[in-house]
């Protein structure tokens, strides 16, 4: 059963502060360990923040012993109503640098609120003085965190970490999304246009294209998600990669399927062909922009592949 904050004794309040500083120090250590390879400057910043938390904990323990003796009650923030419920983001690998920084801000904000509230509800003069000192330490910690960030995140360090962030975004979002878009745009051409030229009915072509797009999206999502768990390759969560790949595969097929909602078969086919051309152009640009592929080379590869599949569908449907 959770305790109410107003029911805590001065001894319990100080015990929570000790446990909180100890836990926050471990979390900053986890941040530093998770970010050290890709974001070394930020990792060093969190390492120094961890050392600061350890220093705060040791001073709090000394204060506790002076007032209450050796035995520190086992009471933590989760045992008291009103504290924020923290998601264990520090256990996730790979850890996003922006997620870590945001979590650190929330931790500091919560600690500051705790000390301010505790001081306002204390009537004992010595205890109020003690809690005000803790609040001062927390404000100093916020200032220290800002100084550490300024110290470690120099212009060159920020540029280096921005490049690392771009590479992770490329591995975790752009590459699986591009693979899905290419598969959806190209693999659904043959069945879609085969059905269109075989039946000369927009409704039949739309149903075939819709089924092919959704089926390809599901298949690609599972294929990408099960390819690896991202722990060694740094490609991120398999759920994220699988979801991005599946959605982009379906989107790539749906794009040139939607024109067949038009009742006129000839007009629908013309619009679909235009949409296919636009899709292939977008894919070529993305490959050029994010994969460092020369635009003409990317366009040639994608367009030739699309034309071959389109012709295959046309020949099958017309036979």
Short mmCIF file of C-alpha atoms in Angstrom, two decimals:
data_model
loop_
_atom_site.label_atom_id
_atom_site.label_comp_id
_atom_site.label_asym_id
_atom_site.label_seq_id
_atom_site.Cartn_x
_atom_site.Cartn_y
_atom_site.Cartn_z
CA UNK A 1 0.00 0.00 0.00
CA UNK A 2 1.38 3.39 -0.99
CA UNK A 3 1.97 5.99 1.69
CA UNK A 4 0.78 9.56 1.39
CA UNK A 5 3.47 12.20 1.31
CA UNK A 6 1.88 14.12 4.19
CA UNK A 7 2.16 11.02 6.39
CA UNK A 8 5.94 10.67 5.99
CA UNK A 9 8.19 11.38 8.94
CA UNK A 10 11.26 13.54 8.64
CA UNK A 11 13.36 10.40 8.90
CA UNK A 12 11.48 8.78 6.00
CA UNK A 13 11.75 11.88 3.84
CA UNK A 14 15.51 11.92 4.23
CA UNK A 15 15.66 8.17 3.56
CA UNK A 16 13.76 8.69 0.28
CA UNK A 17 16.22 11.43 -0.69
CA UNK A 18 19.15 9.05 -0.13
CA UNK A 19 17.52 6.27 -2.14
CA UNK A 20 16.62 8.73 -4.92
CA UNK A 21 20.17 10.05 -5.24
CA UNK A 22 21.48 6.48 -5.35
CA UNK A 23 19.00 5.45 -8.03
CA UNK A 24 19.60 8.55 -10.15
CA UNK A 25 23.34 7.92 -10.00
CA UNK A 26 22.85 4.41 -11.35
CA UNK A 27 20.59 5.69 -14.12
CA UNK A 28 23.14 8.29 -15.21
CA UNK A 29 25.73 5.50 -15.23
CA UNK A 30 23.47 3.43 -17.50
CA UNK A 31 23.06 6.42 -19.81
CA UNK A 32 26.83 6.87 -20.00
CA UNK A 33 27.38 3.18 -20.74
CA UNK A 34 24.68 3.06 -23.42
CA UNK A 35 25.85 6.20 -25.24
CA UNK A 36 29.62 5.83 -24.92
CA UNK A 37 30.21 4.28 -28.36
CA UNK A 38 28.02 6.54 -30.50
CA UNK A 39 27.93 9.72 -28.36
CA UNK A 40 31.17 9.84 -26.32
CA UNK A 41 30.86 13.49 -25.30
CA UNK A 42 27.35 13.09 -23.97
CA UNK A 43 28.40 9.86 -22.26
CA UNK A 44 31.19 11.72 -20.43
CA UNK A 45 28.67 14.36 -19.37
CA UNK A 46 26.41 11.70 -17.85
CA UNK A 47 29.40 10.04 -16.17
CA UNK A 48 30.26 13.27 -14.37
CA UNK A 49 26.59 13.70 -13.43
CA UNK A 50 26.72 10.18 -11.94
CA UNK A 51 29.74 11.14 -9.85
CA UNK A 52 27.87 14.22 -8.66
CA UNK A 53 24.92 12.07 -7.57
CA UNK A 54 27.27 9.75 -5.66
CA UNK A 55 28.71 12.76 -3.85
CA UNK A 56 25.20 13.98 -2.96
CA UNK A 57 24.26 10.53 -1.66
CA UNK A 58 27.33 10.32 0.55
CA UNK A 59 26.64 13.74 2.04
CA UNK A 60 23.00 12.85 2.64
CA UNK A 61 24.03 9.65 4.41
CA UNK A 62 26.36 11.65 6.65
CA UNK A 63 23.49 14.03 7.47
CA UNK A 64 21.16 11.11 8.20
CA UNK A 65 23.64 9.43 10.54
CA UNK A 66 24.14 12.68 12.40
CA UNK A 67 20.41 13.04 13.10
CA UNK A 68 18.95 9.53 13.12
CA UNK A 69 21.75 6.99 13.48
CA UNK A 70 22.97 4.16 11.29
CA UNK A 71 19.75 2.42 10.23
CA UNK A 72 18.25 3.92 7.07
CA UNK A 73 14.63 2.81 6.41
CA UNK A 74 14.08 1.00 3.13
CA UNK A 75 11.62 3.38 1.48
CA UNK A 76 11.71 4.51 -2.13
CA UNK A 77 9.83 6.92 -4.35
CA UNK A 78 7.62 4.18 -5.74
CA UNK A 79 6.36 3.55 -2.19
CA UNK A 80 4.88 7.06 -1.99
CA UNK A 81 1.94 8.57 -3.86
CA UNK A 82 2.59 11.51 -6.16
CA UNK A 83 5.93 10.67 -7.74
CA UNK A 84 6.21 10.33 -11.51
CA UNK A 85 6.09 6.83 -12.91
CA UNK A 86 9.34 6.41 -14.83
CA UNK A 87 9.63 4.29 -17.93
CA UNK A 88 12.85 2.22 -17.79
CA UNK A 89 14.28 3.84 -20.93
CA UNK A 90 17.81 3.31 -19.60
CA UNK A 91 17.36 -0.43 -20.21
CA UNK A 92 16.62 0.02 -23.94
CA UNK A 93 19.40 -0.62 -26.43
CA UNK A 94 20.21 1.24 -28.56
CA UNK A 95 19.32 4.26 -26.43
CA UNK A 96 18.42 7.51 -28.16
CA UNK A 97 20.55 10.44 -27.05
CA UNK A 98 17.58 12.83 -27.05
CA UNK A 99 15.56 10.36 -24.98
CA UNK A 100 18.37 10.20 -22.40
CA UNK A 101 18.66 13.98 -22.16
CA UNK A 102 14.88 14.38 -21.82
CA UNK A 103 14.77 11.74 -19.09
CA UNK A 104 17.56 13.52 -17.22
CA UNK A 105 15.56 16.78 -17.34
CA UNK A 106 12.51 15.02 -15.89
CA UNK A 107 14.61 13.46 -13.14
CA UNK A 108 16.02 16.84 -12.12
CA UNK A 109 12.57 18.47 -12.24
CA UNK A 110 11.08 15.75 -10.03
CA UNK A 111 13.89 15.99 -7.47
CA UNK A 112 13.51 19.76 -7.27
CA UNK A 113 9.74 19.47 -6.70
CA UNK A 114 10.28 16.81 -4.02
CA UNK A 115 12.68 18.92 -1.96
CA UNK A 116 10.57 22.07 -2.29
CA UNK A 117 7.40 20.25 -1.22
CA UNK A 118 9.15 18.49 1.65
CA UNK A 119 10.54 21.76 2.98
CA UNK A 120 7.16 23.48 2.78
CA UNK A 121 5.47 20.74 4.86
CA UNK A 122 8.09 20.61 7.61
CA UNK A 123 7.57 22.47 10.87
CA UNK A 124 10.76 21.46 12.63
CA UNK A 125 13.35 24.19 12.13
CA UNK A 126 16.36 21.90 11.83
CA UNK A 127 14.60 19.61 9.37
CA UNK A 128 13.41 22.55 7.28
CA UNK A 129 16.99 23.82 7.17
CA UNK A 130 18.20 20.39 6.10
CA UNK A 131 15.64 20.11 3.30
CA UNK A 132 16.43 23.61 2.09
CA UNK A 133 20.07 22.58 1.86
CA UNK A 134 18.98 19.60 -0.23
CA UNK A 135 17.00 21.90 -2.47
CA UNK A 136 20.07 24.10 -2.86
CA UNK A 137 22.09 21.03 -3.80
CA UNK A 138 19.51 20.14 -6.46
CA UNK A 139 19.56 23.63 -7.91
CA UNK A 140 23.35 23.41 -7.95
CA UNK A 141 23.04 20.06 -9.71
CA UNK A 142 20.92 21.64 -12.46
CA UNK A 143 23.53 24.36 -12.88
CA UNK A 144 26.30 21.75 -12.87
CA UNK A 145 24.49 19.74 -15.55
CA UNK A 146 24.32 22.83 -17.74
CA UNK A 147 28.01 23.52 -17.18
CA UNK A 148 28.91 19.92 -18.00
CA UNK A 149 26.89 20.07 -21.21
CA UNK A 150 28.64 23.28 -22.22
CA UNK A 151 32.00 21.74 -21.31
CA UNK A 152 31.63 18.46 -23.20
CA UNK A 153 29.26 19.33 -26.04
CA UNK A 154 31.55 21.66 -27.92
CA UNK A 155 30.83 22.59 -31.52
CA UNK A 156 32.98 19.76 -32.85
CA UNK A 157 31.45 17.26 -30.40
CA UNK A 158 27.94 18.32 -31.35
CA UNK A 159 28.80 17.97 -35.04
CA UNK A 160 30.24 14.51 -34.42
CA UNK A 161 27.21 13.38 -32.44
CA UNK A 162 24.84 14.86 -35.02
CA UNK A 163 26.58 12.74 -37.63
CA UNK A 164 26.19 9.66 -35.42
CA UNK A 165 22.51 10.51 -34.95
CA UNK A 166 22.09 10.82 -38.72
CA UNK A 167 23.71 7.43 -39.26
CA UNK A 168 21.43 5.80 -36.68
CA UNK A 169 18.39 7.41 -38.32
CA UNK A 170 19.63 6.09 -41.63
CA UNK A 171 20.03 2.55 -40.28
CA UNK A 172 16.83 2.43 -38.26
CA UNK A 173 14.33 4.36 -40.42
CA UNK A 174 15.55 5.38 -43.87
CA UNK A 175 17.01 2.06 -45.02
CA UNK A 176 14.08 -0.15 -43.95
CA UNK A 177 11.60 2.45 -45.19
CA UNK A 178 13.34 2.70 -48.55
CA UNK A 179 13.47 -1.09 -48.90
CA UNK A 180 9.75 -1.26 -48.19
CA UNK A 181 8.89 1.55 -50.58
CA UNK A 182 10.90 -0.03 -53.38
CA UNK A 183 9.39 -3.46 -52.80
CA UNK A 184 5.84 -2.11 -52.59
CA UNK A 185 6.21 0.11 -55.64
CA UNK A 186 7.83 -2.52 -57.85
CA UNK A 187 6.52 -5.91 -56.72
CA UNK A 188 2.85 -4.91 -56.96
CA UNK A 189 3.12 -3.57 -60.51
CA UNK A 190 2.93 -6.95 -62.23
CA UNK A 191 -0.19 -8.31 -60.49
CA UNK A 192 -1.94 -4.92 -60.60
CA UNK A 193 -1.48 -4.25 -64.29
CA UNK A 194 -1.90 -7.90 -65.21
CA UNK A 195 -5.34 -7.80 -63.62
CA UNK A 196 -6.08 -4.43 -65.19
CA UNK A 197 -5.23 -5.48 -68.78
CA UNK A 198 -6.81 -8.91 -68.34
CA UNK A 199 -10.20 -7.65 -67.14
CA UNK A 200 -10.27 -4.03 -68.33
CA UNK A 201 -12.20 -3.31 -65.13
CA UNK A 202 -10.97 -0.72 -62.66
CA UNK A 203 -12.74 -2.41 -59.74
CA UNK A 204 -11.03 -5.75 -60.34
CA UNK A 205 -7.63 -4.11 -60.71
CA UNK A 206 -8.17 -2.13 -57.49
CA UNK A 207 -9.00 -5.25 -55.46
CA UNK A 208 -5.95 -7.10 -56.79
CA UNK A 209 -3.68 -4.12 -56.12
CA UNK A 210 -5.09 -3.65 -52.62
CA UNK A 211 -4.60 -7.31 -51.74
CA UNK A 212 -1.08 -7.36 -53.20
CA UNK A 213 -0.10 -4.18 -51.31
CA UNK A 214 -1.37 -5.36 -47.93
CA UNK A 215 0.07 -8.84 -48.41
CA UNK A 216 3.45 -7.47 -49.41
CA UNK A 217 3.42 -5.09 -46.43
CA UNK A 218 2.76 -7.89 -43.95
CA UNK A 219 5.39 -10.10 -45.56
CA UNK A 220 8.06 -7.40 -45.58
CA UNK A 221 7.27 -6.36 -41.99
CA UNK A 222 7.88 -9.86 -40.67
CA UNK A 223 10.90 -10.36 -42.92
CA UNK A 224 12.62 -7.18 -41.74
CA UNK A 225 11.60 -7.56 -38.11
CA UNK A 226 12.94 -11.12 -37.90
CA UNK A 227 16.15 -10.42 -39.81
CA UNK A 228 18.00 -9.33 -36.62
CA UNK A 229 17.22 -7.88 -33.20
CA UNK A 230 19.50 -4.86 -33.69
CA UNK A 231 21.68 -5.63 -30.66
CA UNK A 232 24.85 -6.13 -32.71
CA UNK A 233 24.12 -4.19 -35.88
CA UNK A 234 22.80 -1.05 -34.17
CA UNK A 235 19.78 -1.08 -36.50
CA UNK A 236 17.35 -0.45 -33.69
CA UNK A 237 14.21 -2.18 -32.49
CA UNK A 238 12.93 -4.95 -34.80
CA UNK A 239 9.41 -3.70 -34.09
CA UNK A 240 10.31 -0.22 -35.37
CA UNK A 241 12.13 -1.49 -38.45
CA UNK A 242 9.43 -4.04 -39.22
CA UNK A 243 6.68 -1.46 -38.79
CA UNK A 244 8.41 1.12 -40.97
CA UNK A 245 9.16 -1.44 -43.68
CA UNK A 246 5.63 -2.86 -43.66
CA UNK A 247 3.94 0.53 -43.77
CA UNK A 248 6.17 1.83 -46.56
CA UNK A 249 5.69 -1.38 -48.57
CA UNK A 250 1.94 -1.05 -48.33
CA UNK A 251 2.14 2.67 -49.15
CA UNK A 252 4.29 1.95 -52.19
CA UNK A 253 1.65 -0.44 -53.57
CA UNK A 254 -1.40 1.59 -52.55
CA UNK A 255 -0.11 4.66 -54.37
CA UNK A 256 -0.65 3.30 -57.87
CA UNK A 257 -3.64 1.19 -56.80
CA UNK A 258 -5.83 4.11 -55.75
CA UNK A 259 -6.22 5.50 -59.30
CA UNK A 260 -8.27 2.40 -60.13
CA UNK A 261 -11.04 3.81 -57.99
CA UNK A 262 -11.73 5.87 -61.10
CA UNK A 263 -14.54 4.26 -63.07
CA UNK A 264 -13.01 4.85 -66.50
CA UNK A 265 -10.44 2.11 -67.11
CA UNK A 266 -8.41 4.13 -69.61
CA UNK A 267 -8.22 7.21 -67.37
CA UNK A 268 -7.43 5.09 -64.30
CA UNK A 269 -4.60 3.33 -66.12
CA UNK A 270 -3.15 6.66 -67.31
CA UNK A 271 -3.23 8.15 -63.81
CA UNK A 272 -1.71 4.95 -62.34
CA UNK A 273 1.18 5.10 -64.83
CA UNK A 274 1.82 8.73 -63.86
CA UNK A 275 1.77 7.79 -60.17
CA UNK A 276 4.26 4.98 -60.83
CA UNK A 277 6.59 7.43 -62.54
CA UNK A 278 6.37 9.79 -59.56
CA UNK A 279 7.03 6.93 -57.13
CA UNK A 280 10.10 5.79 -59.01
CA UNK A 281 11.36 9.38 -59.08
CA UNK A 282 10.88 9.73 -55.31
CA UNK A 283 12.73 6.46 -54.69
CA UNK A 284 15.60 7.63 -56.88
CA UNK A 285 15.80 10.92 -54.98
CA UNK A 286 15.80 9.19 -51.57
CA UNK A 287 18.58 6.85 -52.69
CA UNK A 288 20.55 9.86 -53.93
CA UNK A 289 19.85 11.95 -50.82
CA UNK A 290 20.41 9.41 -48.06
CA UNK A 291 22.33 6.51 -49.64
CA UNK A 292 24.90 8.66 -51.50
CA UNK A 293 23.96 7.04 -54.80
CA UNK A 294 24.48 9.25 -57.89
CA UNK A 295 21.03 10.42 -58.96
CA UNK A 296 21.28 9.24 -62.57
CA UNK A 297 22.53 5.83 -61.47
CA UNK A 298 19.77 5.53 -58.88
CA UNK A 299 17.13 6.64 -61.38
CA UNK A 300 18.39 4.23 -64.04
CA UNK A 301 18.37 1.24 -61.69
CA UNK A 302 14.94 1.96 -60.24
CA UNK A 303 13.23 2.96 -63.49
CA UNK A 304 14.61 0.01 -65.47
CA UNK A 305 13.40 -2.37 -62.78
CA UNK A 306 9.98 -0.75 -62.70
CA UNK A 307 9.61 -0.81 -66.48
CA UNK A 308 10.56 -4.49 -66.66
CA UNK A 309 7.98 -5.44 -64.04
CA UNK A 310 5.33 -3.23 -65.69
CA UNK A 311 5.96 -4.81 -69.09
CA UNK A 312 5.76 -8.26 -67.50
CA UNK A 313 2.34 -7.42 -66.04
CA UNK A 314 1.16 -5.96 -69.34
CA UNK A 315 2.25 -9.03 -71.33
CA UNK A 316 0.62 -11.43 -68.86
CA UNK A 317 -2.61 -9.43 -68.75
CA UNK A 318 -2.82 -9.04 -72.51
CA UNK A 319 -2.19 -12.70 -73.31
#
